């Protein structure tokens, strides 16, 4: 470097230091803290403390529009609050899974429901197709997966209705003790005479679980794969009639509010006389037809999609959403 260039560069550096130095002295050191919620897109809030999606009859390696439904579930969950997903059975076609290491776990579940918003708890029940091989493999998978939560073939959960919002946590109001009881049934054995002992034990458990619900339970929701009523192809079929012989009286005796099922590959809301509200959300992949004009049907659609539930102590809102994100139907039950 020539001497004149060295002198010029040194002079410029000195001038810069005289300008930056005083400005830097004015700036106080800052430490910025971010919560993950500040960095992640937040879902649109509403005034319901509990939300969940319900999906059924889905496990087909992404085919029959399973992947498209999964994509829409992820988009919906990214823009709406969601606490968990309920699967109403027939989780793996055609014959369930053979073990907790079956490749179908990846082809039909892990690699399909990939959205960040769907990395929540999934509470499944078993369907008839799940019973073709090792049904307990789906129970055992709960110890492998971070989101598949199936502690037994049939089980129950009481889930709190208090909000986890920071604003509610920091005020002086006590948290609500209100809860929702979810009773997760294994319904396929009801259809087989050789499983009569199994069914008797499960029915006893069902009655006791409903009877022993805590005083804080505001809604009782029973989930099983087979419906008691339908306007799909199985209106008068053996499966439906068999379930109807056992469950309606138990539900009436214990004031069950909702029976949520699949088996019919469609979206339905039914309210027969002397029966609770029946919702069918079995449109996760392959579709079957529905029949319009049946008096106890409030809504029926043979379209791919899922249902979205929003719950508080006095209201239960249900939306049926298709794979393009259109809300096909909405209703609200009140107490």
mmCIF file of C-alpha atoms in Angstrom:
data_model
loop_
_atom_site.group_PDB
_atom_site.id
_atom_site.type_symbol
_atom_site.label_atom_id
_atom_site.label_comp_id
_atom_site.label_asym_id
_atom_site.label_seq_id
_atom_site.Cartn_x
_atom_site.Cartn_y
_atom_site.Cartn_z
ATOM 1 C CA UNK A 1 0.000 0.000 0.000
ATOM 2 C CA UNK A 2 1.373 3.433 -0.932
ATOM 3 C CA UNK A 3 1.879 5.976 1.841
ATOM 4 C CA UNK A 4 -0.867 8.328 0.607
ATOM 5 C CA UNK A 5 -3.450 5.459 0.591
ATOM 6 C CA UNK A 6 -2.463 4.453 4.109
ATOM 7 C CA UNK A 7 -2.894 8.020 5.365
ATOM 8 C CA UNK A 8 -6.291 8.356 3.607
ATOM 9 C CA UNK A 9 -7.676 5.090 5.012
ATOM 10 C CA UNK A 10 -6.428 5.885 8.504
ATOM 11 C CA UNK A 11 -8.113 9.296 8.388
ATOM 12 C CA UNK A 12 -11.436 7.791 7.251
ATOM 13 C CA UNK A 13 -11.350 5.229 10.047
ATOM 14 C CA UNK A 14 -10.700 7.945 12.583
ATOM 15 C CA UNK A 15 -13.621 10.038 11.302
ATOM 16 C CA UNK A 16 -15.892 7.002 11.477
ATOM 17 C CA UNK A 17 -14.863 6.305 15.033
ATOM 18 C CA UNK A 18 -15.631 9.864 16.096
ATOM 19 C CA UNK A 19 -19.144 9.584 14.672
ATOM 20 C CA UNK A 20 -19.994 6.049 15.789
ATOM 21 C CA UNK A 21 -18.446 6.362 19.234
ATOM 22 C CA UNK A 22 -20.875 8.997 20.635
ATOM 23 C CA UNK A 23 -23.867 7.289 19.020
ATOM 24 C CA UNK A 24 -22.885 3.962 20.505
ATOM 25 C CA UNK A 25 -22.628 5.563 23.915
ATOM 26 C CA UNK A 26 -26.267 6.637 23.657
ATOM 27 C CA UNK A 27 -27.455 3.103 22.966
ATOM 28 C CA UNK A 28 -28.170 0.958 26.028
ATOM 29 C CA UNK A 29 -27.495 -2.783 25.794
ATOM 30 C CA UNK A 30 -30.740 -4.707 25.110
ATOM 31 C CA UNK A 31 -31.619 -8.340 25.668
ATOM 32 C CA UNK A 32 -34.695 -9.552 23.784
ATOM 33 C CA UNK A 33 -36.686 -12.576 24.941
ATOM 34 C CA UNK A 34 -39.079 -14.453 22.638
ATOM 35 C CA UNK A 35 -41.587 -17.151 23.518
ATOM 36 C CA UNK A 36 -42.257 -19.775 20.889
ATOM 37 C CA UNK A 37 -45.777 -18.340 20.601
ATOM 38 C CA UNK A 38 -44.255 -14.996 19.541
ATOM 39 C CA UNK A 39 -42.391 -16.640 16.695
ATOM 40 C CA UNK A 40 -45.068 -19.060 15.486
ATOM 41 C CA UNK A 41 -48.229 -18.044 13.612
ATOM 42 C CA UNK A 42 -51.066 -17.973 16.126
ATOM 43 C CA UNK A 43 -54.459 -19.513 15.451
ATOM 44 C CA UNK A 44 -57.508 -17.304 15.298
ATOM 45 C CA UNK A 45 -58.956 -17.220 18.813
ATOM 46 C CA UNK A 46 -62.599 -17.606 19.784
ATOM 47 C CA UNK A 47 -64.333 -17.728 23.148
ATOM 48 C CA UNK A 48 -64.494 -21.545 23.397
ATOM 49 C CA UNK A 49 -61.863 -23.092 25.688
ATOM 50 C CA UNK A 50 -61.758 -26.525 24.022
ATOM 51 C CA UNK A 51 -61.523 -27.513 20.355
ATOM 52 C CA UNK A 52 -60.948 -30.794 18.555
ATOM 53 C CA UNK A 53 -61.186 -32.365 15.113
ATOM 54 C CA UNK A 54 -62.849 -35.705 14.391
ATOM 55 C CA UNK A 55 -61.860 -37.929 11.485
ATOM 56 C CA UNK A 56 -62.572 -41.515 10.523
ATOM 57 C CA UNK A 57 -62.077 -44.260 7.943
ATOM 58 C CA UNK A 58 -58.870 -42.728 6.667
ATOM 59 C CA UNK A 59 -55.929 -45.150 6.481
ATOM 60 C CA UNK A 60 -55.369 -45.682 2.752
ATOM 61 C CA UNK A 61 -51.736 -44.671 2.113
ATOM 62 C CA UNK A 62 -52.853 -41.181 1.120
ATOM 63 C CA UNK A 63 -55.185 -42.397 -1.634
ATOM 64 C CA UNK A 64 -58.899 -41.676 -2.148
ATOM 65 C CA UNK A 65 -58.180 -38.037 -1.232
ATOM 66 C CA UNK A 66 -56.845 -38.947 2.207
ATOM 67 C CA UNK A 67 -53.849 -36.667 1.577
ATOM 68 C CA UNK A 68 -56.072 -33.783 0.499
ATOM 69 C CA UNK A 69 -58.187 -34.097 3.662
ATOM 70 C CA UNK A 70 -54.999 -34.189 5.742
ATOM 71 C CA UNK A 71 -53.727 -31.040 4.052
ATOM 72 C CA UNK A 72 -56.959 -29.184 4.808
ATOM 73 C CA UNK A 73 -56.926 -30.373 8.421
ATOM 74 C CA UNK A 74 -53.440 -28.907 8.736
ATOM 75 C CA UNK A 75 -54.521 -25.596 7.201
ATOM 76 C CA UNK A 76 -57.604 -25.441 9.425
ATOM 77 C CA UNK A 77 -55.545 -26.206 12.517
ATOM 78 C CA UNK A 78 -53.066 -23.468 11.598
ATOM 79 C CA UNK A 79 -55.799 -20.814 11.556
ATOM 80 C CA UNK A 80 -58.165 -22.152 14.244
ATOM 81 C CA UNK A 81 -57.496 -23.353 17.797
ATOM 82 C CA UNK A 82 -57.221 -27.113 18.150
ATOM 83 C CA UNK A 83 -56.377 -29.206 21.198
ATOM 84 C CA UNK A 84 -56.448 -32.745 19.798
ATOM 85 C CA UNK A 85 -57.779 -35.060 17.070
ATOM 86 C CA UNK A 86 -60.226 -37.926 17.611
ATOM 87 C CA UNK A 87 -60.056 -40.837 15.184
ATOM 88 C CA UNK A 88 -63.315 -42.787 15.002
ATOM 89 C CA UNK A 89 -61.797 -45.981 13.642
ATOM 90 C CA UNK A 90 -60.783 -47.896 10.530
ATOM 91 C CA UNK A 91 -57.409 -46.307 11.008
ATOM 92 C CA UNK A 92 -55.606 -48.714 8.659
ATOM 93 C CA UNK A 93 -56.992 -50.404 5.539
ATOM 94 C CA UNK A 94 -57.432 -53.093 4.510
ATOM 95 C CA UNK A 95 -56.528 -55.186 7.569
ATOM 96 C CA UNK A 96 -55.138 -52.965 10.311
ATOM 97 C CA UNK A 97 -51.462 -53.169 11.279
ATOM 98 C CA UNK A 98 -49.489 -56.309 12.084
ATOM 99 C CA UNK A 99 -47.239 -54.646 14.667
ATOM 100 C CA UNK A 100 -46.138 -51.284 16.026
ATOM 101 C CA UNK A 101 -43.375 -51.397 13.380
ATOM 102 C CA UNK A 102 -45.731 -51.985 10.431
ATOM 103 C CA UNK A 103 -44.800 -49.666 7.496
ATOM 104 C CA UNK A 104 -48.435 -48.557 7.341
ATOM 105 C CA UNK A 105 -47.771 -46.347 10.358
ATOM 106 C CA UNK A 106 -45.630 -44.230 8.048
ATOM 107 C CA UNK A 107 -47.506 -44.651 4.765
ATOM 108 C CA UNK A 108 -50.977 -43.971 6.213
ATOM 109 C CA UNK A 109 -50.348 -41.829 9.299
ATOM 110 C CA UNK A 110 -46.968 -40.269 10.061
ATOM 111 C CA UNK A 111 -46.186 -39.217 6.473
ATOM 112 C CA UNK A 112 -49.738 -38.043 5.737
ATOM 113 C CA UNK A 113 -50.715 -35.881 8.724
ATOM 114 C CA UNK A 114 -47.476 -33.906 8.665
ATOM 115 C CA UNK A 115 -48.667 -30.340 9.360
ATOM 116 C CA UNK A 116 -47.283 -28.653 12.455
ATOM 117 C CA UNK A 117 -50.852 -28.037 13.656
ATOM 118 C CA UNK A 118 -51.540 -31.791 13.629
ATOM 119 C CA UNK A 119 -48.601 -32.675 15.884
ATOM 120 C CA UNK A 120 -51.039 -32.797 18.788
ATOM 121 C CA UNK A 121 -52.548 -35.699 20.717
ATOM 122 C CA UNK A 122 -54.609 -38.152 18.653
ATOM 123 C CA UNK A 123 -57.205 -40.195 20.569
ATOM 124 C CA UNK A 124 -58.237 -43.190 18.399
ATOM 125 C CA UNK A 125 -60.795 -45.965 18.655
ATOM 126 C CA UNK A 126 -60.700 -49.253 16.759
ATOM 127 C CA UNK A 127 -62.778 -49.995 13.665
ATOM 128 C CA UNK A 128 -63.737 -53.289 12.050
ATOM 129 C CA UNK A 129 -60.772 -53.190 9.643
ATOM 130 C CA UNK A 130 -58.397 -52.606 12.558
ATOM 131 C CA UNK A 131 -59.546 -55.901 14.063
ATOM 132 C CA UNK A 132 -58.275 -58.031 11.142
ATOM 133 C CA UNK A 133 -54.752 -58.317 12.553
ATOM 134 C CA UNK A 134 -53.119 -57.258 15.847
ATOM 135 C CA UNK A 135 -55.432 -54.649 17.396
ATOM 136 C CA UNK A 136 -53.133 -54.307 20.400
ATOM 137 C CA UNK A 137 -50.361 -53.071 18.104
ATOM 138 C CA UNK A 138 -52.290 -49.799 17.967
ATOM 139 C CA UNK A 139 -52.264 -49.686 21.768
ATOM 140 C CA UNK A 140 -48.531 -50.443 21.905
ATOM 141 C CA UNK A 141 -47.765 -47.734 19.340
ATOM 142 C CA UNK A 142 -48.715 -45.175 21.999
ATOM 143 C CA UNK A 143 -45.344 -45.884 23.627
ATOM 144 C CA UNK A 144 -43.524 -45.069 20.373
ATOM 145 C CA UNK A 145 -45.442 -42.114 18.993
ATOM 146 C CA UNK A 146 -45.444 -38.647 20.538
ATOM 147 C CA UNK A 147 -49.045 -38.077 19.425
ATOM 148 C CA UNK A 148 -50.854 -41.439 19.112
ATOM 149 C CA UNK A 149 -52.524 -41.814 22.529
ATOM 150 C CA UNK A 150 -54.480 -45.066 22.852
ATOM 151 C CA UNK A 151 -53.922 -46.554 26.321
ATOM 152 C CA UNK A 152 -56.279 -49.521 25.826
ATOM 153 C CA UNK A 153 -58.831 -51.000 23.411
ATOM 154 C CA UNK A 154 -61.457 -48.950 25.217
ATOM 155 C CA UNK A 155 -60.784 -46.105 27.629
ATOM 156 C CA UNK A 156 -62.067 -42.747 28.870
ATOM 157 C CA UNK A 157 -60.754 -39.238 29.462
ATOM 158 C CA UNK A 158 -62.106 -36.287 31.431
ATOM 159 C CA UNK A 159 -60.724 -33.151 29.796
ATOM 160 C CA UNK A 160 -60.835 -29.749 31.444
ATOM 161 C CA UNK A 161 -62.742 -26.836 29.943
ATOM 162 C CA UNK A 162 -60.573 -24.131 31.485
ATOM 163 C CA UNK A 163 -58.599 -22.000 29.060
ATOM 164 C CA UNK A 164 -54.815 -21.985 28.909
ATOM 165 C CA UNK A 165 -54.603 -18.411 27.595
ATOM 166 C CA UNK A 166 -52.009 -16.289 29.424
ATOM 167 C CA UNK A 167 -54.545 -13.524 30.000
ATOM 168 C CA UNK A 168 -56.834 -15.865 31.902
ATOM 169 C CA UNK A 169 -53.986 -17.369 33.882
ATOM 170 C CA UNK A 170 -52.868 -14.005 35.196
ATOM 171 C CA UNK A 171 -56.177 -12.541 36.290
ATOM 172 C CA UNK A 172 -57.795 -13.061 39.673
ATOM 173 C CA UNK A 173 -60.641 -15.288 38.528
ATOM 174 C CA UNK A 174 -60.377 -18.947 39.540
ATOM 175 C CA UNK A 175 -60.119 -21.449 36.712
ATOM 176 C CA UNK A 176 -63.299 -23.267 35.781
ATOM 177 C CA UNK A 177 -63.547 -26.853 36.995
ATOM 178 C CA UNK A 178 -65.903 -27.782 34.145
ATOM 179 C CA UNK A 179 -64.970 -30.864 32.114
ATOM 180 C CA UNK A 180 -65.978 -32.984 29.144
ATOM 181 C CA UNK A 181 -66.110 -36.770 29.497
ATOM 182 C CA UNK A 182 -64.927 -38.689 26.428
ATOM 183 C CA UNK A 183 -65.750 -42.411 26.471
ATOM 184 C CA UNK A 184 -63.835 -44.298 23.778
ATOM 185 C CA UNK A 185 -65.487 -47.620 22.884
ATOM 186 C CA UNK A 186 -64.393 -50.710 20.986
ATOM 187 C CA UNK A 187 -67.544 -51.543 19.024
ATOM 188 C CA UNK A 188 -66.574 -54.273 16.533
ATOM 189 C CA UNK A 189 -66.825 -57.113 19.106
ATOM 190 C CA UNK A 190 -70.534 -56.257 19.520
ATOM 191 C CA UNK A 191 -71.086 -57.779 16.078
ATOM 192 C CA UNK A 192 -69.589 -61.192 16.890
ATOM 193 C CA UNK A 193 -71.291 -63.824 19.025
ATOM 194 C CA UNK A 194 -67.989 -65.422 19.981
ATOM 195 C CA UNK A 195 -66.988 -62.190 21.734
ATOM 196 C CA UNK A 196 -70.046 -62.072 24.031
ATOM 197 C CA UNK A 197 -67.951 -62.206 27.216
ATOM 198 C CA UNK A 198 -65.744 -59.367 25.977
ATOM 199 C CA UNK A 199 -68.814 -57.268 25.153
ATOM 200 C CA UNK A 200 -70.433 -57.941 28.526
ATOM 201 C CA UNK A 201 -67.308 -56.719 30.288
ATOM 202 C CA UNK A 202 -67.118 -53.613 28.106
ATOM 203 C CA UNK A 203 -70.808 -52.779 28.628
ATOM 204 C CA UNK A 204 -70.330 -53.026 32.396
ATOM 205 C CA UNK A 205 -67.339 -50.697 32.114
ATOM 206 C CA UNK A 206 -69.343 -48.286 29.927
ATOM 207 C CA UNK A 207 -72.177 -48.038 32.440
ATOM 208 C CA UNK A 208 -69.795 -47.570 35.357
ATOM 209 C CA UNK A 209 -67.733 -44.955 33.543
ATOM 210 C CA UNK A 210 -70.810 -42.899 32.670
ATOM 211 C CA UNK A 211 -72.317 -43.307 36.152
ATOM 212 C CA UNK A 212 -69.088 -42.344 37.910
ATOM 213 C CA UNK A 213 -68.403 -39.211 35.892
ATOM 214 C CA UNK A 214 -67.309 -36.385 38.141
ATOM 215 C CA UNK A 215 -69.813 -33.704 39.131
ATOM 216 C CA UNK A 216 -67.813 -31.222 37.035
ATOM 217 C CA UNK A 217 -68.601 -33.009 33.753
ATOM 218 C CA UNK A 218 -70.835 -30.792 31.593
ATOM 219 C CA UNK A 219 -70.887 -32.886 28.409
ATOM 220 C CA UNK A 220 -70.779 -36.659 27.927
ATOM 221 C CA UNK A 221 -69.469 -37.697 24.517
ATOM 222 C CA UNK A 222 -69.223 -41.375 23.560
ATOM 223 C CA UNK A 223 -67.053 -42.353 20.605
ATOM 224 C CA UNK A 224 -67.333 -45.667 18.764
ATOM 225 C CA UNK A 225 -66.766 -46.826 15.214
ATOM 226 C CA UNK A 226 -70.226 -48.217 14.386
ATOM 227 C CA UNK A 227 -73.218 -45.844 14.344
ATOM 228 C CA UNK A 228 -76.586 -46.508 15.927
ATOM 229 C CA UNK A 229 -78.330 -44.553 13.182
ATOM 230 C CA UNK A 230 -77.247 -43.542 9.690
ATOM 231 C CA UNK A 231 -78.522 -42.333 6.333
ATOM 232 C CA UNK A 232 -75.689 -44.066 4.503
ATOM 233 C CA UNK A 233 -75.785 -47.546 2.909
ATOM 234 C CA UNK A 234 -76.119 -49.250 6.315
ATOM 235 C CA UNK A 235 -79.498 -47.785 7.350
ATOM 236 C CA UNK A 236 -81.008 -51.188 8.064
ATOM 237 C CA UNK A 237 -77.904 -53.342 8.028
ATOM 238 C CA UNK A 238 -76.874 -55.804 10.756
ATOM 239 C CA UNK A 239 -74.101 -53.570 12.124
ATOM 240 C CA UNK A 240 -76.403 -50.616 12.750
ATOM 241 C CA UNK A 241 -79.286 -52.639 14.173
ATOM 242 C CA UNK A 242 -76.938 -54.521 16.506
ATOM 243 C CA UNK A 243 -75.523 -51.310 17.976
ATOM 244 C CA UNK A 244 -79.053 -49.949 18.352
ATOM 245 C CA UNK A 245 -80.082 -52.914 20.490
ATOM 246 C CA UNK A 246 -77.572 -52.084 23.223
ATOM 247 C CA UNK A 247 -76.512 -48.437 23.326
ATOM 248 C CA UNK A 248 -79.644 -46.199 23.238
ATOM 249 C CA UNK A 249 -80.980 -47.228 26.657
ATOM 250 C CA UNK A 250 -77.553 -46.896 28.271
ATOM 251 C CA UNK A 251 -77.117 -43.445 26.749
ATOM 252 C CA UNK A 252 -80.587 -42.365 27.932
ATOM 253 C CA UNK A 253 -80.022 -43.681 31.455
ATOM 254 C CA UNK A 254 -76.765 -41.778 31.803
ATOM 255 C CA UNK A 255 -77.685 -38.623 29.865
ATOM 256 C CA UNK A 256 -75.146 -38.953 27.067
ATOM 257 C CA UNK A 257 -75.149 -35.830 24.891
ATOM 258 C CA UNK A 258 -73.382 -37.050 21.730
ATOM 259 C CA UNK A 259 -72.493 -40.314 20.055
ATOM 260 C CA UNK A 260 -69.665 -39.756 17.547
ATOM 261 C CA UNK A 261 -68.823 -42.520 15.069
ATOM 262 C CA UNK A 262 -67.567 -43.429 11.617
ATOM 263 C CA UNK A 263 -68.064 -46.646 9.566
ATOM 264 C CA UNK A 264 -70.206 -44.757 7.054
ATOM 265 C CA UNK A 265 -67.852 -42.883 4.712
ATOM 266 C CA UNK A 266 -69.636 -39.563 4.843
ATOM 267 C CA UNK A 267 -70.455 -36.608 7.117
ATOM 268 C CA UNK A 268 -73.770 -36.722 8.994
ATOM 269 C CA UNK A 269 -75.722 -35.151 11.859
ATOM 270 C CA UNK A 270 -78.711 -37.206 12.999
ATOM 271 C CA UNK A 271 -81.241 -36.686 15.787
ATOM 272 C CA UNK A 272 -83.633 -39.645 16.044
ATOM 273 C CA UNK A 273 -86.409 -39.619 18.616
ATOM 274 C CA UNK A 274 -85.346 -40.870 22.050
ATOM 275 C CA UNK A 275 -81.671 -40.828 21.123
ATOM 276 C CA UNK A 276 -78.841 -38.375 21.650
ATOM 277 C CA UNK A 277 -77.270 -36.398 18.815
ATOM 278 C CA UNK A 278 -75.413 -38.759 16.461
ATOM 279 C CA UNK A 279 -72.509 -37.333 14.449
ATOM 280 C CA UNK A 280 -70.753 -39.401 11.795
ATOM 281 C CA UNK A 281 -67.332 -38.257 10.572
ATOM 282 C CA UNK A 282 -66.110 -41.082 8.359
ATOM 283 C CA UNK A 283 -65.079 -39.143 5.251
ATOM 284 C CA UNK A 284 -61.308 -39.320 5.689
ATOM 285 C CA UNK A 285 -60.709 -41.202 2.425
ATOM 286 C CA UNK A 286 -63.061 -43.400 0.363
ATOM 287 C CA UNK A 287 -66.682 -42.185 0.185
ATOM 288 C CA UNK A 288 -70.057 -43.949 0.256
ATOM 289 C CA UNK A 289 -73.480 -42.614 -0.698
ATOM 290 C CA UNK A 290 -76.035 -40.929 1.557
ATOM 291 C CA UNK A 291 -79.817 -40.778 1.302
ATOM 292 C CA UNK A 292 -81.547 -37.405 1.580
ATOM 293 C CA UNK A 293 -84.998 -36.808 3.030
ATOM 294 C CA UNK A 294 -84.907 -39.154 6.037
ATOM 295 C CA UNK A 295 -86.725 -37.350 8.877
ATOM 296 C CA UNK A 296 -84.128 -37.827 11.612
ATOM 297 C CA UNK A 297 -81.293 -36.445 9.456
ATOM 298 C CA UNK A 298 -80.336 -32.828 10.012
ATOM 299 C CA UNK A 299 -77.389 -32.995 7.603
ATOM 300 C CA UNK A 300 -75.750 -35.510 5.305
ATOM 301 C CA UNK A 301 -72.986 -35.132 2.715
ATOM 302 C CA UNK A 302 -70.936 -37.640 0.763
ATOM 303 C CA UNK A 303 -67.897 -35.361 0.594
ATOM 304 C CA UNK A 304 -64.338 -35.832 1.797
ATOM 305 C CA UNK A 305 -63.680 -33.972 5.025
ATOM 306 C CA UNK A 306 -63.744 -33.903 8.810
ATOM 307 C CA UNK A 307 -65.631 -32.352 11.726
ATOM 308 C CA UNK A 308 -64.510 -29.589 14.081
ATOM 309 C CA UNK A 309 -65.922 -29.256 17.603
ATOM 310 C CA UNK A 310 -65.757 -26.190 19.878
ATOM 311 C CA UNK A 311 -66.939 -26.642 23.456
ATOM 312 C CA UNK A 312 -67.648 -24.654 26.604
ATOM 313 C CA UNK A 313 -69.799 -25.448 29.637
ATOM 314 C CA UNK A 314 -73.044 -24.399 27.929
ATOM 315 C CA UNK A 315 -72.413 -24.652 24.185
ATOM 316 C CA UNK A 316 -71.097 -27.227 21.755
ATOM 317 C CA UNK A 317 -70.508 -26.015 18.208
ATOM 318 C CA UNK A 318 -69.963 -28.504 15.364
ATOM 319 C CA UNK A 319 -68.773 -27.778 11.843
ATOM 320 C CA UNK A 320 -68.501 -30.209 8.918
ATOM 321 C CA UNK A 321 -65.626 -29.102 6.676
ATOM 322 C CA UNK A 322 -64.743 -30.526 3.283
ATOM 323 C CA UNK A 323 -61.269 -30.987 1.832
ATOM 324 C CA UNK A 324 -61.307 -27.596 0.127
ATOM 325 C CA UNK A 325 -62.000 -25.823 3.444
ATOM 326 C CA UNK A 326 -65.692 -25.091 2.844
ATOM 327 C CA UNK A 327 -67.899 -25.301 5.925
ATOM 328 C CA UNK A 328 -70.700 -27.525 4.638
ATOM 329 C CA UNK A 329 -72.750 -27.436 7.830
ATOM 330 C CA UNK A 330 -72.700 -25.840 11.258
ATOM 331 C CA UNK A 331 -74.855 -26.388 14.306
ATOM 332 C CA UNK A 332 -74.683 -25.458 17.982
ATOM 333 C CA UNK A 333 -76.067 -27.482 20.881
ATOM 334 C CA UNK A 334 -76.823 -25.713 24.155
ATOM 335 C CA UNK A 335 -77.532 -26.706 27.745
#
